Amino acid sequence: MNQFPPFRTRHQFNWVPFLLLFFLLAPEGIAQIARQYLDISVSPSRENWQYQVGEKVDFAVSVTQSGRPVPVENVRFFVKEEKMDPILEGSLRLEDGQALISVEGMNKPGFLRCEVFATLDGKEYRGLGTAAFEPEKIQPTVAMPDDFEVFWAAGKEELAKVPMDPKMIHIPERSTETVDVYHVNFQNVRNSRIYGVLTIPKGEGKFPAILQVPGAGIRPYSGDIAKAARGAIVLQIGIHGIPIDMAPEVYGNLGSGALNGYWNLNVQDKDIYYYRRVYLGAVQAVDFLASLPQYDGENLAVQGGSQGGALAIITAALDSRIKYLVSYYPALSDMTGYLEGRAGGWPHILAPANQKYYNFPKAIETLAYYDVVNFARILKTPGFYSWGYNDDTCPPTSYYSAYNQIKAPKEVFVIPETGHWTFPEQGIKADNWLFEKLKNR
């Protein structure tokens, strides 16, 4: 077992730009969307937005500003399966700001989306609504490699030989009366490191632990003081092997420079694909948490959204020390969907526009070892999941492909109108579920 790392104290860091950039570039798992000036509501007629295969669907459209109809121009609509070409489109006539679009349903499980556009004062606005057709019956397109578990067992064997070499830096200016905050980093495979922010409740006793895995992007991190104040050790990590407290412009430069499109890097080779280091680094983060003397030795969870939602499932599948997981709209799910004529998961590496670059046998082979669907097939960890049907970034077909493979105990909280964002109530419900589980073990 790794020894608890020594720590230093640092007083000089300026947190103002750090925190500003964090709130501007909040991880996808906790992102909340701002309302549009022109509100275009598109709502399937069923209360829960769910239909049986073959049923027709009516989309009710309302176009308002501050709750009242306003004159708009160029109102048009498209109906399509997620990310696919329109199967129906046309102009739309509003009466008192409202209209009804009636369309044939789907002849297979999936999601049918209606998008409405309208122009006000020269600016075009968009609204969408998505009808679900027996989503619990959606099956994945990705196949599981015969040596999938052998491949990841070998990766964990490699990781076990890596000295953790943990380092902790106490941040007194961020700490509170009840929580200590640390910058941490530790060794990962191939001479890389994992950086993060650790928050630990002050006081005597042992505590449960939560690993927070990030949504896509390159950003700083500030830690989760609120959950630590609630009684849990929380480790919030980045995945790129870079410090989490650099000048804000550094992350922007990396995002548009060396790390631009990082999810595509080395996809031709499963042994050096970008996410191999990431997935194993998340396991190393679990080992780091387990080494802390404040950890109670038993109650450990992982949570995240989008890319982090994927990493939550993946990490729990790879490491049996994780007892619970929370996942919002997981990315990296059923990425081969596009090859079967339906939407695939983020990062849409096999979308039609990308197929000329990545639709070749070695890339498809690699993706199978990293697809959430295959981790879902071996997952034994109880989980709480939450999402909506209007997600443009991670199409619900893709994450239902994974969710439907999970045999472990699972709960899902669906708010149909949400897209790639959450209401605060989703986070509250997930956190309450998680803390109840952690404290009742």
Short mmCIF file of C-alpha atoms in Angstrom, two decimals:
data_model
loop_
_atom_site.label_atom_id
_atom_site.label_comp_id
_atom_site.label_asym_id
_atom_site.label_seq_id
_atom_site.Cartn_x
_atom_site.Cartn_y
_atom_site.Cartn_z
CA MET A 1 0.00 0.00 0.00
CA ASN A 2 1.28 3.47 -0.83
CA GLN A 3 2.29 5.69 2.06
CA PHE A 4 0.52 8.94 2.84
CA PRO A 5 2.45 11.63 0.94
CA PRO A 6 4.23 14.55 2.55
CA PHE A 7 2.88 18.02 1.90
CA ARG A 8 4.16 21.56 1.65
CA THR A 9 2.40 24.87 2.23
CA ARG A 10 2.24 27.53 -0.46
CA HIS A 11 0.90 31.04 0.05
CA GLN A 12 1.54 33.02 -3.11
CA PHE A 13 -0.92 31.65 -5.71
CA ASN A 14 -3.50 34.10 -7.07
CA TRP A 15 -6.83 32.21 -7.21
CA VAL A 16 -8.94 34.95 -8.82
CA PRO A 17 -8.27 34.12 -12.50
CA PHE A 18 -8.26 30.41 -11.64
CA LEU A 19 -11.77 30.53 -10.20
CA LEU A 20 -13.05 32.84 -12.92
CA LEU A 21 -11.94 30.44 -15.63
CA PHE A 22 -13.34 27.48 -13.71
CA PHE A 23 -16.82 28.96 -13.67
CA LEU A 24 -16.56 29.99 -17.30
CA LEU A 25 -15.39 26.52 -18.34
CA ALA A 26 -17.27 24.38 -15.81
CA PRO A 27 -16.91 20.62 -16.35
CA GLU A 28 -19.67 19.14 -18.45
CA GLY A 29 -20.97 17.01 -15.61
CA ILE A 30 -22.15 20.13 -13.76
CA ALA A 31 -22.83 22.49 -16.66
CA GLN A 32 -26.05 24.50 -16.65
CA ILE A 33 -27.36 26.24 -19.74
CA ALA A 34 -28.52 29.84 -19.97
CA ARG A 35 -31.99 30.55 -21.37
CA GLN A 36 -32.36 32.13 -24.81
CA TYR A 37 -33.82 35.60 -25.31
CA LEU A 38 -36.37 34.01 -27.65
CA ASP A 39 -37.86 30.90 -26.09
CA ILE A 40 -38.66 28.17 -28.61
CA SER A 41 -40.33 25.25 -26.85
CA VAL A 42 -40.74 21.98 -28.75
CA SER A 43 -42.51 19.34 -26.71
CA PRO A 44 -43.77 15.87 -27.64
CA SER A 45 -47.41 15.46 -26.68
CA ARG A 46 -46.84 12.61 -24.21
CA GLU A 47 -46.12 13.73 -20.67
CA ASN A 48 -42.98 11.62 -20.38
CA TRP A 49 -42.02 12.06 -24.06
CA GLN A 50 -42.09 8.27 -24.50
CA TYR A 51 -43.87 6.30 -27.25
CA GLN A 52 -44.20 2.76 -28.47
CA VAL A 53 -42.49 1.81 -31.70
CA GLY A 54 -44.82 2.62 -34.61
CA GLU A 55 -46.87 5.26 -32.77
CA LYS A 56 -47.30 8.70 -34.29
CA VAL A 57 -46.02 11.73 -32.41
CA ASP A 58 -47.23 15.34 -32.21
CA PHE A 59 -44.69 18.03 -31.38
CA ALA A 60 -46.24 21.13 -29.80
CA VAL A 61 -44.31 24.29 -30.69
CA SER A 62 -44.43 27.57 -28.77
CA VAL A 63 -42.39 30.67 -29.68
CA THR A 64 -42.42 33.41 -27.06
CA GLN A 65 -40.38 36.21 -25.56
CA SER A 66 -40.92 36.87 -21.85
CA GLY A 67 -43.85 34.48 -21.98
CA ARG A 68 -45.71 36.24 -24.80
CA PRO A 69 -45.93 35.62 -28.56
CA VAL A 70 -43.80 38.00 -30.66
CA PRO A 71 -43.55 38.50 -34.44
CA VAL A 72 -40.77 36.28 -35.81
CA GLU A 73 -39.49 35.48 -39.27
CA ASN A 74 -38.33 32.45 -41.23
CA VAL A 75 -39.87 29.83 -38.95
CA ARG A 76 -38.84 26.37 -40.14
CA PHE A 77 -38.52 22.87 -38.77
CA PHE A 78 -36.63 19.62 -39.25
CA VAL A 79 -37.54 16.15 -37.99
CA LYS A 80 -34.80 13.54 -37.85
CA GLU A 81 -33.22 10.77 -35.85
CA GLU A 82 -30.42 12.21 -33.74
CA LYS A 83 -27.47 13.46 -35.80
CA MET A 84 -28.94 11.98 -38.97
CA ASP A 85 -30.25 13.77 -42.08
CA PRO A 86 -33.80 15.20 -41.88
CA ILE A 87 -36.64 12.88 -42.81
CA LEU A 88 -39.14 15.76 -42.81
CA GLU A 89 -38.65 19.51 -43.09
CA GLY A 90 -40.55 22.63 -44.05
CA SER A 91 -41.70 26.09 -43.07
CA LEU A 92 -44.00 26.57 -40.11
CA ARG A 93 -46.95 28.90 -39.66
CA LEU A 94 -47.52 30.11 -36.11
CA GLU A 95 -50.87 31.16 -34.67
CA ASP A 96 -50.52 33.17 -31.46
CA GLY A 97 -46.98 31.86 -31.27
CA GLN A 98 -47.99 28.21 -31.48
CA ALA A 99 -48.04 25.34 -33.97
CA LEU A 100 -48.38 21.56 -34.06
CA ILE A 101 -46.14 19.23 -36.07
CA SER A 102 -47.50 15.72 -36.58
CA VAL A 103 -45.15 13.04 -37.86
CA GLU A 104 -44.90 9.29 -38.24
CA GLY A 105 -43.09 7.55 -35.42
CA MET A 106 -40.10 5.24 -35.55
CA ASN A 107 -40.21 1.60 -36.57
CA LYS A 108 -37.39 0.66 -34.16
CA PRO A 109 -36.26 1.72 -30.68
CA GLY A 110 -34.56 5.12 -30.71
CA PHE A 111 -35.12 8.86 -30.57
CA LEU A 112 -36.90 11.17 -33.01
CA ARG A 113 -35.98 14.83 -32.78
CA CYS A 114 -37.84 17.93 -33.97
CA GLU A 115 -35.83 21.14 -34.33
CA VAL A 116 -37.49 24.53 -34.87
CA PHE A 117 -35.71 27.71 -35.95
CA ALA A 118 -37.04 31.27 -35.89
CA THR A 119 -35.48 34.69 -36.51
CA LEU A 120 -36.04 37.76 -34.33
CA ASP A 121 -34.28 41.09 -34.95
CA GLY A 122 -31.90 39.45 -37.40
CA LYS A 123 -30.79 36.67 -35.04
CA GLU A 124 -31.81 33.05 -35.50
CA TYR A 125 -32.82 30.97 -32.48
CA ARG A 126 -33.29 27.23 -32.10
CA GLY A 127 -35.46 24.95 -30.03
CA LEU A 128 -35.78 21.20 -30.02
CA GLY A 129 -37.77 18.34 -28.56
CA THR A 130 -37.01 14.64 -28.71
CA ALA A 131 -39.47 11.76 -28.54
CA ALA A 132 -38.24 8.44 -27.12
CA PHE A 133 -39.35 5.16 -28.67
CA GLU A 134 -38.84 2.27 -26.25
CA PRO A 135 -35.32 3.41 -25.29
CA GLU A 136 -34.90 0.52 -22.85
CA LYS A 137 -34.74 -1.79 -25.90
CA ILE A 138 -31.88 0.01 -27.69
CA GLN A 139 -28.98 -2.34 -28.30
CA PRO A 140 -25.34 -1.40 -29.02
CA THR A 141 -23.57 -1.70 -32.33
CA VAL A 142 -20.06 -2.13 -30.88
CA ALA A 143 -18.77 -5.66 -30.40
CA MET A 144 -16.77 -6.75 -27.37
CA PRO A 145 -13.24 -7.97 -28.19
CA ASP A 146 -12.52 -11.52 -27.04
CA ASP A 147 -9.52 -10.32 -25.06
CA PHE A 148 -11.14 -7.17 -23.65
CA GLU A 149 -10.70 -8.09 -19.99
CA VAL A 150 -7.23 -9.55 -20.64
CA PHE A 151 -6.17 -6.28 -22.29
CA TRP A 152 -7.21 -4.18 -19.29
CA ALA A 153 -5.82 -6.67 -16.79
CA ALA A 154 -2.45 -6.27 -18.50
CA GLY A 155 -2.78 -2.51 -18.27
CA LYS A 156 -3.47 -2.68 -14.55
CA GLU A 157 -0.47 -4.98 -14.11
CA GLU A 158 1.69 -2.35 -15.78
CA LEU A 159 0.19 0.32 -13.54
CA ALA A 160 0.86 -1.71 -10.38
CA LYS A 161 4.59 -1.56 -11.12
CA VAL A 162 4.59 2.25 -11.26
CA PRO A 163 5.73 3.95 -8.02
CA MET A 164 3.01 6.40 -7.05
CA ASP A 165 5.43 9.09 -5.84
CA PRO A 166 2.56 11.21 -4.45
CA LYS A 167 2.99 14.89 -3.67
CA MET A 168 0.62 17.16 -1.76
CA ILE A 169 0.68 20.95 -1.41
CA HIS A 170 -1.56 22.43 1.26
CA ILE A 171 -3.49 25.50 0.08
CA PRO A 172 -4.36 27.42 3.26
CA GLU A 173 -6.02 30.31 1.45
CA ARG A 174 -8.54 27.89 -0.05
CA SER A 175 -9.03 25.83 3.08
CA THR A 176 -11.89 26.56 5.48
CA GLU A 177 -12.67 25.94 9.12
CA THR A 178 -13.98 22.50 8.22
CA VAL A 179 -12.05 21.49 5.07
CA ASP A 180 -8.39 21.27 4.08
CA VAL A 181 -7.55 21.83 0.41
CA TYR A 182 -4.48 20.39 -1.32
CA HIS A 183 -3.00 20.37 -4.78
CA VAL A 184 -1.86 16.81 -5.45
CA ASN A 185 -0.05 14.92 -8.15
CA PHE A 186 1.18 11.36 -8.50
CA GLN A 187 2.85 9.10 -11.02
CA ASN A 188 0.93 7.39 -13.82
CA VAL A 189 1.94 4.99 -16.60
CA ARG A 190 4.60 5.91 -19.16
CA ASN A 191 6.28 8.49 -16.97
CA SER A 192 3.21 10.74 -16.91
CA ARG A 193 1.49 12.25 -13.88
CA ILE A 194 -2.05 12.88 -12.70
CA TYR A 195 -2.83 16.30 -11.17
CA GLY A 196 -5.82 17.22 -9.08
CA VAL A 197 -7.36 18.98 -6.09
CA LEU A 198 -7.96 17.06 -2.88
CA THR A 199 -10.42 18.25 -0.23
CA ILE A 200 -10.42 16.53 3.17
CA PRO A 201 -12.78 17.12 6.10
CA LYS A 202 -11.00 18.41 9.17
CA GLY A 203 -11.35 16.61 12.47
CA GLU A 204 -10.94 13.17 13.90
CA GLY A 205 -12.29 10.02 12.37
CA LYS A 206 -12.32 8.24 9.04
CA PHE A 207 -14.27 9.36 5.99
CA PRO A 208 -15.70 7.93 2.76
CA ALA A 209 -14.04 9.07 -0.45
CA ILE A 210 -15.28 10.30 -3.84
CA LEU A 211 -13.27 10.47 -7.05
CA GLN A 212 -14.54 13.16 -9.43
CA VAL A 213 -13.58 12.54 -13.06
CA PRO A 214 -13.79 15.41 -15.57
CA GLY A 215 -15.82 16.28 -18.60
CA ALA A 216 -14.00 16.88 -21.87
CA GLY A 217 -11.71 19.84 -22.31
CA ILE A 218 -8.58 21.40 -20.85
CA ARG A 219 -9.12 23.54 -17.77
CA PRO A 220 -8.04 24.29 -14.21
CA TYR A 221 -9.78 22.73 -11.22
CA SER A 222 -10.77 24.15 -7.83
CA GLY A 223 -11.88 21.09 -5.87
CA ASP A 224 -15.20 20.28 -4.20
CA ILE A 225 -15.29 21.93 -0.80
CA ALA A 226 -19.06 21.43 -0.42
CA LYS A 227 -18.92 17.63 -0.49
CA ALA A 228 -15.92 17.60 1.81
CA ALA A 229 -17.84 19.79 4.26
CA ARG A 230 -20.60 17.20 4.04
CA GLY A 231 -18.20 14.55 5.27
CA ALA A 232 -16.39 12.99 2.30
CA ILE A 233 -12.83 13.10 1.04
CA VAL A 234 -13.04 14.32 -2.57
CA LEU A 235 -10.34 14.06 -5.23
CA GLN A 236 -11.04 16.06 -8.40
CA ILE A 237 -8.60 15.18 -11.17
CA GLY A 238 -7.60 16.38 -14.60
CA ILE A 239 -6.67 13.82 -17.23
CA HIS A 240 -4.02 15.52 -19.35
CA GLY A 241 -0.94 15.19 -17.16
CA ILE A 242 -0.64 18.95 -16.68
CA PRO A 243 -0.88 21.08 -13.52
CA ILE A 244 -4.35 22.32 -12.65
CA ASP A 245 -3.30 25.80 -11.45
CA MET A 246 -1.58 27.40 -14.41
CA ALA A 247 -2.38 30.77 -15.97
CA PRO A 248 -5.81 30.68 -17.69
CA GLU A 249 -4.43 31.32 -21.17
CA VAL A 250 -2.29 28.19 -20.99
CA TYR A 251 -5.36 25.95 -21.09
CA GLY A 252 -6.83 27.83 -24.03
CA ASN A 253 -3.53 27.56 -25.90
CA LEU A 254 -3.30 23.83 -25.25
CA GLY A 255 -6.92 23.33 -26.28
CA SER A 256 -6.36 24.99 -29.63
CA GLY A 257 -2.81 23.68 -29.99
CA ALA A 258 -1.09 20.51 -28.80
CA LEU A 259 -4.19 18.97 -27.20
CA ASN A 260 -6.65 19.96 -29.90
CA GLY A 261 -8.70 16.84 -30.69
CA TYR A 262 -6.85 14.81 -28.06
CA TRP A 263 -9.55 12.11 -28.26
CA ASN A 264 -8.28 11.18 -31.72
CA LEU A 265 -4.59 10.87 -30.86
CA ASN A 266 -3.06 7.47 -31.71
CA VAL A 267 -6.46 5.89 -32.39
CA GLN A 268 -4.74 3.55 -34.83
CA ASP A 269 -3.12 1.61 -31.96
CA LYS A 270 -4.99 0.38 -28.88
CA ASP A 271 -1.75 0.16 -26.88
CA ILE A 272 -0.93 3.87 -27.19
CA TYR A 273 -4.35 5.47 -27.76
CA TYR A 274 -4.73 8.69 -25.76
CA TYR A 275 -7.37 7.32 -23.42
CA ARG A 276 -5.28 4.35 -22.26
CA ARG A 277 -3.24 6.59 -20.01
CA VAL A 278 -6.45 8.34 -18.92
CA TYR A 279 -8.33 5.17 -17.94
CA LEU A 280 -5.35 3.76 -16.05
CA GLY A 281 -4.75 7.15 -14.44
CA ALA A 282 -8.27 7.04 -12.98
CA VAL A 283 -7.43 3.67 -11.42
CA GLN A 284 -4.25 5.18 -10.01
CA ALA A 285 -6.37 7.96 -8.51
CA VAL A 286 -8.41 5.31 -6.70
CA ASP A 287 -5.17 3.86 -5.34
CA PHE A 288 -4.12 7.32 -4.17
CA LEU A 289 -7.41 7.81 -2.32
CA ALA A 290 -7.14 4.37 -0.77
CA SER A 291 -3.68 5.29 0.60
CA LEU A 292 -4.91 8.29 2.60
CA PRO A 293 -4.96 7.74 6.37
CA GLN A 294 -8.25 9.68 6.64
CA TYR A 295 -10.02 7.23 4.29
CA ASP A 296 -12.31 4.76 6.04
CA GLY A 297 -11.00 1.90 3.91
CA GLU A 298 -14.37 0.79 2.59
CA ASN A 299 -16.66 3.48 1.17
CA LEU A 300 -15.43 4.82 -2.16
CA ALA A 301 -17.39 6.26 -5.10
CA VAL A 302 -16.77 7.87 -8.48
CA GLN A 303 -18.83 10.51 -10.27
CA GLY A 304 -18.73 12.60 -13.44
CA GLY A 305 -20.62 13.85 -16.46
CA SER A 306 -20.14 13.46 -20.23
CA GLN A 307 -16.51 12.35 -20.62
CA GLY A 308 -16.58 12.13 -16.82
CA GLY A 309 -19.79 10.10 -17.00
CA ALA A 310 -17.93 7.65 -19.21
CA LEU A 311 -14.92 7.61 -16.89
CA ALA A 312 -17.16 6.96 -13.89
CA ILE A 313 -18.50 3.76 -15.47
CA ILE A 314 -15.10 2.74 -16.80
CA THR A 315 -13.25 3.28 -13.52
CA ALA A 316 -15.87 1.39 -11.53
CA ALA A 317 -15.71 -1.50 -14.02
CA LEU A 318 -11.91 -1.63 -13.75
CA ASP A 319 -11.62 -1.25 -9.97
CA SER A 320 -13.75 -3.26 -7.54
CA ARG A 321 -12.81 -0.93 -4.66
CA ILE A 322 -15.40 1.49 -6.03
CA LYS A 323 -18.71 0.70 -4.37
CA TYR A 324 -20.98 3.30 -6.05
CA LEU A 325 -20.99 5.50 -9.13
CA VAL A 326 -22.84 8.53 -10.45
CA SER A 327 -22.86 9.15 -14.19
CA TYR A 328 -24.48 11.95 -16.17
CA TYR A 329 -24.97 11.49 -19.96
CA PRO A 330 -21.83 9.36 -20.52
CA ALA A 331 -19.76 10.06 -23.61
CA LEU A 332 -17.63 7.48 -25.47
CA SER A 333 -20.65 5.18 -25.74
CA ASP A 334 -21.40 3.05 -28.81
CA MET A 335 -19.07 5.12 -30.96
CA THR A 336 -19.63 2.81 -33.94
CA GLY A 337 -23.30 3.74 -34.18
CA TYR A 338 -22.66 5.88 -37.26
CA LEU A 339 -21.43 2.83 -39.16
CA GLU A 340 -24.90 1.30 -38.65
CA GLY A 341 -26.85 4.36 -39.78
CA ARG A 342 -27.58 5.92 -36.40
CA ALA A 343 -25.95 8.38 -34.02
CA GLY A 344 -22.79 7.33 -32.23
CA GLY A 345 -21.43 8.74 -29.01
CA TRP A 346 -19.15 11.69 -28.43
CA PRO A 347 -16.50 12.40 -29.70
CA HIS A 348 -18.27 11.37 -32.93
CA ILE A 349 -15.02 10.03 -34.28
CA LEU A 350 -16.92 7.95 -36.87
CA ALA A 351 -19.50 10.58 -37.84
CA PRO A 352 -19.89 10.92 -41.62
CA ALA A 353 -17.63 13.99 -41.80
CA ASN A 354 -14.85 12.14 -39.97
CA GLN A 355 -15.04 8.76 -41.65
CA LYS A 356 -12.52 9.61 -44.34
CA TYR A 357 -9.96 10.04 -41.55
CA TYR A 358 -10.89 7.36 -39.01
CA ASN A 359 -13.08 4.71 -40.62
CA PHE A 360 -10.39 2.07 -41.00
CA PRO A 361 -10.03 -1.34 -39.31
CA LYS A 362 -7.34 -0.47 -36.77
CA ALA A 363 -9.24 2.57 -35.49
CA ILE A 364 -12.48 0.60 -35.17
CA GLU A 365 -10.59 -2.16 -33.37
CA THR A 366 -9.07 0.36 -30.94
CA LEU A 367 -12.38 2.03 -30.14
CA ALA A 368 -13.91 -1.29 -29.07
CA TYR A 369 -11.41 -1.51 -26.20
CA TYR A 370 -12.37 1.99 -25.00
CA ASP A 371 -16.12 2.07 -25.59
CA VAL A 372 -18.28 2.49 -22.48
CA VAL A 373 -20.64 -0.21 -23.76
CA ASN A 374 -18.03 -2.89 -23.17
CA PHE A 375 -17.26 -1.66 -19.67
CA ALA A 376 -21.00 -1.60 -18.97
CA ARG A 377 -21.12 -5.27 -19.91
CA ILE A 378 -18.75 -6.18 -17.06
CA LEU A 379 -19.85 -3.52 -14.54
CA LYS A 380 -20.81 -4.81 -11.08
CA THR A 381 -21.08 -1.46 -9.26
CA PRO A 382 -24.47 0.01 -8.27
CA GLY A 383 -25.04 3.32 -10.02
CA PHE A 384 -27.19 6.43 -10.26
CA TYR A 385 -27.64 7.89 -13.76
CA SER A 386 -29.25 11.08 -15.00
CA TRP A 387 -29.82 12.67 -18.40
CA GLY A 388 -32.37 14.08 -20.82
CA TYR A 389 -33.49 13.42 -24.37
CA ASN A 390 -32.41 16.73 -25.97
CA ASP A 391 -28.67 16.06 -25.76
CA ASP A 392 -26.85 17.17 -28.92
CA THR A 393 -23.37 16.29 -27.65
CA CYS A 394 -23.97 12.78 -26.32
CA PRO A 395 -27.02 11.45 -28.19
CA PRO A 396 -29.30 9.46 -25.87
CA THR A 397 -29.23 6.50 -28.26
CA SER A 398 -25.53 6.18 -27.47
CA TYR A 399 -25.80 6.17 -23.69
CA TYR A 400 -28.89 3.95 -23.65
CA SER A 401 -26.80 1.50 -25.66
CA ALA A 402 -24.49 1.31 -22.66
CA TYR A 403 -27.09 1.67 -19.91
CA ASN A 404 -29.14 -1.23 -21.25
CA GLN A 405 -26.12 -3.54 -20.91
CA ILE A 406 -25.67 -2.86 -17.19
CA LYS A 407 -26.67 -5.80 -15.00
CA ALA A 408 -25.62 -4.15 -11.73
CA PRO A 409 -28.25 -2.35 -9.62
CA LYS A 410 -29.09 0.95 -11.31
CA GLU A 411 -31.37 3.95 -11.00
CA VAL A 412 -32.00 6.54 -13.69
CA PHE A 413 -33.45 10.02 -13.23
CA VAL A 414 -34.65 11.34 -16.61
CA ILE A 415 -35.69 14.94 -17.20
CA PRO A 416 -36.62 14.76 -20.89
CA GLU A 417 -36.15 18.43 -21.78
CA THR A 418 -32.53 18.61 -20.62
CA GLY A 419 -29.72 18.42 -23.12
CA HIS A 420 -26.01 18.37 -22.39
CA TRP A 421 -26.62 20.14 -19.10
CA THR A 422 -28.33 19.53 -15.80
CA PHE A 423 -30.83 21.22 -13.54
CA PRO A 424 -29.54 21.74 -9.97
CA GLU A 425 -32.17 19.25 -8.86
CA GLN A 426 -30.40 16.48 -10.77
CA GLY A 427 -27.18 17.14 -8.90
CA ILE A 428 -28.97 17.35 -5.56
CA LYS A 429 -30.77 14.07 -6.16
CA ALA A 430 -27.56 12.34 -7.25
CA ASP A 431 -25.54 13.66 -4.31
CA ASN A 432 -28.23 12.65 -1.81
CA TRP A 433 -28.31 9.16 -3.29
CA LEU A 434 -24.52 8.95 -3.13
CA PHE A 435 -24.13 10.16 0.46
CA GLU A 436 -26.95 7.93 1.66
CA LYS A 437 -25.19 4.93 0.15
CA LEU A 438 -21.75 5.88 1.43
CA LYS A 439 -22.90 6.48 4.99
CA ASN A 440 -25.13 3.43 5.20
CA ARG A 441 -22.60 0.79 4.21
#
